[in-house]
Amino acid sequence: MRKTHGAVVIGTSLGGLEALSQILPELPKGYAMPVLIVQHVRESVGSYMAEHLSHLCRLTVKEAEDREPLSPGVIYIAPAGYHLLVDPSRECSLSLDTPVHHSRPSIDVLFESAADAYGSMLIGVLLTGANADGACGLKKIQSCGGTTIVQKPSTAKGPQMPQAALDLMTPDIIGDLDSISAVLARA
């Protein structure tokens, strides 16, 4: 990965908190990009995920806020019950639009909007999960020239989500959580 990147987007569902708890602590202090995350989560869970991850990471972890400008070295978590989008001015945008793949937040919604905003400067990562959300969005990232990474299904608690992406496209990188952590830390 020798190109310049502007942002990282990560999508996950079943088993995602464990996967994120392994990947995100490896990102170094002073990380040069914002990281935006959609984790399928029930609304009743609230801000637990951001609080949990903030204790593990060297970077600031927070729930995304509507119209919030994206800053390097900050991890933005989609709030439960809201789609998280990146608008063309590279600000967070929250939406109550219809669920996609029965999910709000939806990974596809984040990935597709971020691909429009960042083009070839985007890294998209699809991790463990039990549905097909994220596959189409990852394909769009690839079609815009961005870098695409998929967790090896055999290492995922929910292999359906990464397998859906592999059935649709050939990502730049397929790996386990350790190798994905290493790639993101160097990006």
CSV table of C-alpha atoms in Angstrom, one decimal:
chain,number,residue,atom,x,y,z
A,1,MET,CA,0.0,0.0,0.0
A,2,ARG,CA,2.1,2.9,-1.2
A,3,LYS,CA,-0.7,5.3,-2.2
A,4,THR,CA,-1.7,8.2,0.0
A,5,HIS,CA,-4.8,7.6,2.0
A,6,GLY,CA,-7.4,9.9,3.4
A,7,ALA,CA,-9.6,7.8,5.6
A,8,VAL,CA,-10.4,4.2,6.8
A,9,VAL,CA,-13.9,2.8,6.9
A,10,ILE,CA,-14.6,-0.5,8.8
A,11,GLY,CA,-17.8,-2.5,8.7
A,12,THR,CA,-18.6,-5.5,11.0
A,13,SER,CA,-21.5,-7.3,12.7
A,14,LEU,CA,-21.5,-10.6,14.6
A,15,GLY,CA,-18.2,-10.9,16.5
A,16,GLY,CA,-17.3,-7.3,15.6
A,17,LEU,CA,-16.6,-5.9,19.0
A,18,GLU,CA,-14.0,-8.7,19.6
A,19,ALA,CA,-12.5,-8.0,16.1
A,20,LEU,CA,-12.3,-4.3,16.6
A,21,SER,CA,-10.8,-4.8,20.1
A,22,GLN,CA,-7.9,-6.6,18.4
A,23,ILE,CA,-7.4,-4.3,15.4
A,24,LEU,CA,-7.9,-0.7,16.8
A,25,PRO,CA,-5.4,-0.8,19.7
A,26,GLU,CA,-2.7,-1.4,17.1
A,27,LEU,CA,-3.2,1.9,15.4
A,28,PRO,CA,-0.4,4.3,16.5
A,29,LYS,CA,-0.8,7.5,18.3
A,30,GLY,CA,-0.8,10.3,15.8
A,31,TYR,CA,-2.5,8.2,13.1
A,32,ALA,CA,-2.8,10.3,10.0
A,33,MET,CA,-6.4,9.4,9.1
A,34,PRO,CA,-9.9,9.3,10.5
A,35,VAL,CA,-11.4,5.9,11.0
A,36,LEU,CA,-15.2,5.4,10.6
A,37,ILE,CA,-16.9,2.3,11.9
A,38,VAL,CA,-20.3,0.7,11.4
A,39,GLN,CA,-21.0,-2.1,13.8
A,40,HIS,CA,-24.5,-3.6,13.7
A,41,VAL,CA,-25.8,-3.0,17.2
A,42,ARG,CA,-29.2,-2.9,18.9
A,43,GLU,CA,-30.3,0.6,19.9
A,44,SER,CA,-30.5,-0.5,23.5
A,45,VAL,CA,-26.7,-0.9,23.6
A,46,GLY,CA,-26.2,2.8,23.3
A,47,SER,CA,-22.7,4.2,23.6
A,48,TYR,CA,-21.1,1.1,25.2
A,49,MET,CA,-19.0,0.3,22.2
A,50,ALA,CA,-17.3,3.7,22.0
A,51,GLU,CA,-16.7,3.6,25.8
A,52,HIS,CA,-15.3,0.1,25.7
A,53,LEU,CA,-12.9,0.8,22.7
A,54,SER,CA,-11.7,4.1,24.2
A,55,HIS,CA,-10.2,2.2,27.1
A,56,LEU,CA,-8.2,0.0,24.7
A,57,CYS,CA,-7.0,2.5,22.0
A,58,ARG,CA,-4.3,5.1,21.8
A,59,LEU,CA,-6.6,7.2,19.5
A,60,THR,CA,-9.7,9.1,20.5
A,61,VAL,CA,-12.9,7.0,20.1
A,62,LYS,CA,-16.3,8.6,20.0
A,63,GLU,CA,-19.8,8.3,18.6
A,64,ALA,CA,-20.1,10.3,15.4
A,65,GLU,CA,-22.1,13.5,15.6
A,66,ASP,CA,-24.1,15.0,12.7
A,67,ARG,CA,-22.2,17.7,10.8
A,68,GLU,CA,-18.9,16.9,12.6
A,69,PRO,CA,-15.8,17.5,10.5
A,70,LEU,CA,-13.6,14.4,10.3
A,71,SER,CA,-10.2,14.7,12.0
A,72,PRO,CA,-7.1,12.5,11.7
A,73,GLY,CA,-6.4,10.1,14.5
A,74,VAL,CA,-10.1,9.9,15.6
A,75,ILE,CA,-12.2,6.8,15.5
A,76,TYR,CA,-15.9,7.6,14.8
A,77,ILE,CA,-18.5,5.0,15.7
A,78,ALA,CA,-21.9,5.1,14.1
A,79,PRO,CA,-24.5,5.7,16.8
A,80,ALA,CA,-27.1,2.9,17.2
A,81,GLY,CA,-30.2,3.5,15.1
A,82,TYR,CA,-28.5,5.9,12.7
A,83,HIS,CA,-26.8,5.5,9.3
A,84,LEU,CA,-23.4,7.1,9.3
A,85,LEU,CA,-22.4,8.8,6.0
A,86,VAL,CA,-19.5,11.0,4.9
A,87,ASP,CA,-20.7,14.0,3.0
A,88,PRO,CA,-18.7,15.6,0.1
A,89,SER,CA,-17.1,18.1,2.5
A,90,ARG,CA,-15.8,15.2,4.6
A,91,GLU,CA,-18.1,15.7,7.5
A,92,CYS,CA,-20.1,13.1,9.3
A,93,SER,CA,-23.8,12.9,8.4
A,94,LEU,CA,-26.4,10.9,10.4
A,95,SER,CA,-29.5,9.6,8.8
A,96,LEU,CA,-32.7,7.9,9.9
A,97,ASP,CA,-33.4,6.6,6.4
A,98,THR,CA,-34.8,3.1,5.8
A,99,PRO,CA,-32.6,0.2,7.1
A,100,VAL,CA,-30.4,-1.5,4.4
A,101,HIS,CA,-30.0,-5.2,4.8
A,102,HIS,CA,-32.3,-4.9,7.8
A,103,SER,CA,-29.6,-2.7,9.4
A,104,ARG,CA,-29.4,0.9,10.6
A,105,PRO,CA,-26.6,1.7,10.7
A,106,SER,CA,-25.7,0.0,7.4
A,107,ILE,CA,-22.2,-0.7,6.3
A,108,ASP,CA,-23.1,-0.2,2.6
A,109,VAL,CA,-24.4,3.3,3.3
A,110,LEU,CA,-21.1,4.3,5.0
A,111,PHE,CA,-18.9,2.6,2.4
A,112,GLU,CA,-20.7,4.1,-0.6
A,113,SER,CA,-20.8,7.7,0.8
A,114,ALA,CA,-17.1,7.5,1.9
A,115,ALA,CA,-16.1,6.2,-1.6
A,116,ASP,CA,-17.9,9.3,-3.1
A,117,ALA,CA,-16.0,11.6,-0.7
A,118,TYR,CA,-12.6,10.1,-0.8
A,119,GLY,CA,-12.3,8.1,-4.0
A,120,SER,CA,-8.9,6.4,-4.4
A,121,MET,CA,-7.8,7.7,-1.0
A,122,LEU,CA,-10.1,5.4,0.9
A,123,ILE,CA,-9.3,2.1,2.7
A,124,GLY,CA,-12.4,-0.1,3.2
A,125,VAL,CA,-12.3,-3.0,5.6
A,126,LEU,CA,-15.0,-5.7,5.9
A,127,LEU,CA,-14.8,-7.9,9.0
A,128,THR,CA,-16.9,-10.7,10.6
A,129,GLY,CA,-20.7,-10.6,10.3
A,130,ALA,CA,-23.7,-12.7,9.6
A,131,ASN,CA,-25.3,-11.0,6.5
A,132,ALA,CA,-24.3,-9.5,3.2
A,133,ASP,CA,-24.1,-5.8,4.3
A,134,GLY,CA,-20.9,-4.2,3.1
A,135,ALA,CA,-20.2,-6.3,0.1
A,136,CYS,CA,-21.7,-3.8,-2.4
A,137,GLY,CA,-20.1,-0.8,-0.6
A,138,LEU,CA,-16.7,-2.5,-0.7
A,139,LYS,CA,-17.1,-3.1,-4.4
A,140,LYS,CA,-17.9,0.6,-4.9
A,141,ILE,CA,-14.7,1.5,-2.9
A,142,GLN,CA,-12.7,-0.7,-5.3
A,143,SER,CA,-14.4,0.8,-8.4
A,144,CYS,CA,-13.4,4.3,-7.1
A,145,GLY,CA,-9.7,3.1,-6.8
A,146,GLY,CA,-9.7,2.7,-3.1
A,147,THR,CA,-7.9,-0.1,-1.2
A,148,THR,CA,-10.2,-3.1,-0.1
A,149,ILE,CA,-9.5,-5.5,2.7
A,150,VAL,CA,-11.6,-8.5,3.8
A,151,GLN,CA,-11.2,-10.7,6.8
A,152,LYS,CA,-10.6,-14.3,5.8
A,153,PRO,CA,-13.9,-16.0,6.4
A,154,SER,CA,-12.3,-19.0,8.1
A,155,THR,CA,-11.1,-16.7,10.9
A,156,ALA,CA,-14.4,-14.8,11.3
A,157,LYS,CA,-17.0,-15.5,14.0
A,158,GLY,CA,-19.6,-14.7,11.3
A,159,PRO,CA,-18.1,-15.8,8.0
A,160,GLN,CA,-21.1,-14.8,5.9
A,161,MET,CA,-20.3,-11.1,5.6
A,162,PRO,CA,-16.7,-11.5,4.4
A,163,GLN,CA,-17.7,-14.4,2.1
A,164,ALA,CA,-20.4,-12.2,0.5
A,165,ALA,CA,-17.7,-9.7,-0.4
A,166,LEU,CA,-15.5,-12.5,-1.8
A,167,ASP,CA,-18.4,-13.8,-3.9
A,168,LEU,CA,-18.8,-10.3,-5.4
A,169,MET,CA,-15.3,-9.1,-5.9
A,170,THR,CA,-11.6,-9.8,-5.4
A,171,PRO,CA,-10.3,-7.5,-2.7
A,172,ASP,CA,-6.7,-6.2,-2.5
A,173,ILE,CA,-6.1,-8.0,0.7
A,174,ILE,CA,-7.6,-11.0,2.4
A,175,GLY,CA,-6.3,-11.7,5.9
A,176,ASP,CA,-6.7,-12.6,9.5
A,177,LEU,CA,-7.1,-9.9,12.2
A,178,ASP,CA,-3.3,-9.8,12.9
A,179,SER,CA,-2.4,-9.1,9.3
A,180,ILE,CA,-5.2,-6.6,8.9
A,181,SER,CA,-4.0,-4.8,12.0
A,182,ALA,CA,-0.5,-4.6,10.6
A,183,VAL,CA,-1.6,-3.3,7.2
A,184,LEU,CA,-3.8,-0.5,8.9
A,185,ALA,CA,-1.0,0.4,11.3
A,186,ARG,CA,1.4,1.0,8.4
A,187,ALA,CA,-1.1,2.8,6.2
